[in-house]
Amino acid sequence: MDKCIFCKVVKGEIPSYILYQDDMATAFLDINPVTSGHILVIPNKHFRRIDSIKDENVMKGLMNAIIEMANLLVKSGICRDYTVLQDNGINAQQDIMHTHFHIIPRHHNEKVQFHLPTNEKESSENSLNHTYNRLKSTKSNY
Ligand SMILES: [Zn+2]
């Protein structure tokens, strides 16, 4: 992906605040932070979405880098609490089409709030059973 900004970060083609890099993943400061210490973790290889990642080494490398960076934030004293966030696709508000995980430091009494309202209709037993059975039957047909 020649024009992908995150591929350029991985290759060192644009200046960035890289905090971690191994064979599988790279982590760096988000230059548009939601809070101070906001970190992005990305696979070195271009994957648009997490469901397109089939390589177990990439999966493990990403989770390893996320946990490393969470520990770094806590050990640095920047935060004790943090949110890990990851969007896939336009409807999920994915902005850069290279898979990325946000690690966002959270603090007492800050203005940032993520509100995930329960969909009352979808929380009925009928609906939950329907969804559960759909997912279970799909899983057994892979
Ligand atoms: Zn890319």
Coordinates of C-alpha atoms and ligand atoms in Angstrom, one line a residue:
M1 CA 0.0 0.0 0.0
D2 CA 2.1 2.9 -1.3
K3 CA -0.1 5.7 -0.1
C4 CA -1.0 4.3 3.3
I5 CA 0.3 6.6 6.1
F6 CA 0.7 3.8 8.6
C7 CA 2.7 1.7 6.2
K8 CA 5.0 4.7 5.9
V9 CA 5.3 4.9 9.7
V10 CA 6.4 1.2 9.8
K11 CA 9.0 1.8 7.1
G12 CA 10.3 5.0 8.8
E13 CA 9.4 7.1 5.8
I14 CA 7.6 9.7 7.8
P15 CA 8.7 11.1 11.2
S16 CA 6.8 9.5 14.1
Y17 CA 7.0 8.9 17.8
I18 CA 7.7 5.2 17.7
L19 CA 7.7 3.6 21.1
Y20 CA 7.9 -0.1 20.1
Q21 CA 8.7 -2.1 17.0
D22 CA 9.3 -5.8 16.5
D23 CA 8.9 -8.1 13.5
M24 CA 5.1 -8.1 13.7
A25 CA 3.9 -4.8 15.2
T26 CA 4.7 -1.1 15.7
A27 CA 3.4 1.3 18.3
F28 CA 3.7 5.0 18.3
L29 CA 2.1 8.1 19.8
D30 CA -1.1 9.3 18.1
I31 CA -0.4 12.8 16.9
N32 CA -4.1 13.7 17.4
P33 CA -4.4 12.4 21.0
V34 CA -7.7 12.1 22.8
T35 CA -5.7 12.2 26.0
S36 CA -2.0 12.6 26.7
G37 CA -0.2 9.3 26.0
H38 CA -2.7 8.1 23.4
I39 CA -0.9 5.3 21.6
L40 CA -1.6 3.4 18.3
V41 CA -0.6 -0.2 17.8
I42 CA -0.5 -1.5 14.2
P43 CA 0.6 -4.6 12.3
N44 CA 3.7 -4.0 10.3
K45 CA 2.0 -5.6 7.3
H46 CA -1.0 -3.8 5.8
F47 CA -4.3 -5.4 6.9
R48 CA -7.4 -3.3 6.4
R49 CA -9.4 -5.0 9.2
I50 CA -8.7 -7.5 11.9
D51 CA -10.9 -10.1 10.2
S52 CA -8.5 -10.1 7.3
I53 CA -5.6 -11.2 9.5
K54 CA -5.1 -14.9 9.1
D55 CA -1.5 -15.1 10.3
E56 CA -1.2 -16.3 13.9
N57 CA 2.1 -14.6 14.4
V58 CA 0.6 -11.2 13.5
M59 CA -2.3 -11.8 15.9
K60 CA 0.1 -12.7 18.7
G61 CA 2.4 -9.9 17.9
L62 CA -0.4 -7.3 18.0
M63 CA -1.7 -8.5 21.4
N64 CA 1.9 -8.6 22.7
A65 CA 2.5 -5.0 21.6
I66 CA -0.8 -3.8 23.0
I67 CA 0.0 -5.3 26.4
E68 CA 3.6 -4.0 26.3
M69 CA 2.3 -0.5 25.6
A70 CA -0.4 -0.7 28.3
N71 CA 2.3 -1.6 30.8
L72 CA 4.5 1.2 29.6
L73 CA 1.7 3.7 30.2
V74 CA 1.1 2.4 33.7
K75 CA 4.8 2.2 34.6
S76 CA 5.5 5.7 33.3
G77 CA 2.8 7.1 35.6
I78 CA 0.8 8.6 32.7
C79 CA -2.2 6.6 33.7
R80 CA -3.5 3.7 35.7
D81 CA -6.6 3.2 33.6
Y82 CA -6.9 3.1 29.9
T83 CA -9.3 2.1 27.1
V84 CA -8.4 -0.1 24.2
L85 CA -10.4 0.7 21.1
Q86 CA -10.4 -0.7 17.6
D87 CA -12.7 0.1 14.6
N88 CA -13.3 -2.0 11.5
G89 CA -15.0 -0.4 8.4
I90 CA -16.7 2.9 7.6
N91 CA -19.8 2.1 9.8
A92 CA -17.5 1.6 12.7
Q93 CA -15.8 4.9 12.1
Q94 CA -12.5 3.5 10.9
D95 CA -10.6 6.5 9.6
I96 CA -7.2 5.1 8.5
M97 CA -7.7 1.8 6.5
H98 CA -4.7 0.1 8.1
T99 CA -5.8 -1.9 11.2
H100 CA -5.0 0.0 14.4
F101 CA -5.7 -0.3 18.1
H102 CA -6.0 2.8 20.2
I103 CA -4.7 2.7 23.8
I104 CA -6.3 5.8 25.4
P105 CA -5.2 6.8 28.9
R106 CA -8.2 7.6 31.1
H107 CA -8.4 9.7 34.2
H108 CA -10.8 10.7 37.0
N109 CA -13.2 13.5 36.1
E110 CA -12.0 13.9 32.5
K111 CA -14.3 15.1 29.7
V112 CA -13.8 12.0 27.5
Q113 CA -16.7 9.6 27.8
F114 CA -17.6 6.6 25.7
H115 CA -21.3 5.8 26.0
L116 CA -22.4 2.5 24.6
P117 CA -26.2 2.4 25.1
T118 CA -27.9 -0.9 25.4
N119 CA -30.3 -1.6 22.5
E120 CA -33.5 -2.7 24.5
K121 CA -34.9 -4.7 21.6
E122 CA -31.7 -6.6 21.1
S123 CA -31.4 -7.4 24.8
S124 CA -34.7 -9.5 24.9
E125 CA -34.2 -13.2 25.5
N126 CA -35.7 -14.0 22.1
S127 CA -33.3 -11.8 20.3
L128 CA -30.2 -13.0 22.2
N129 CA -31.2 -16.6 21.5
H130 CA -31.6 -15.9 17.8
T131 CA -28.3 -14.1 17.5
Y132 CA -26.5 -16.8 19.6
N133 CA -27.9 -19.6 17.4
R134 CA -27.0 -17.8 14.3
L135 CA -23.4 -17.3 15.4
K136 CA -23.1 -20.9 16.8
S137 CA -24.3 -22.4 13.5
T138 CA -22.0 -20.2 11.4
K139 CA -19.1 -21.2 13.6
S140 CA -19.7 -24.9 13.2
N141 CA -19.8 -24.5 9.4
Y142 CA -16.4 -22.8 8.9
Ligands
ZN1 ZN -0.9 0.3 5.5

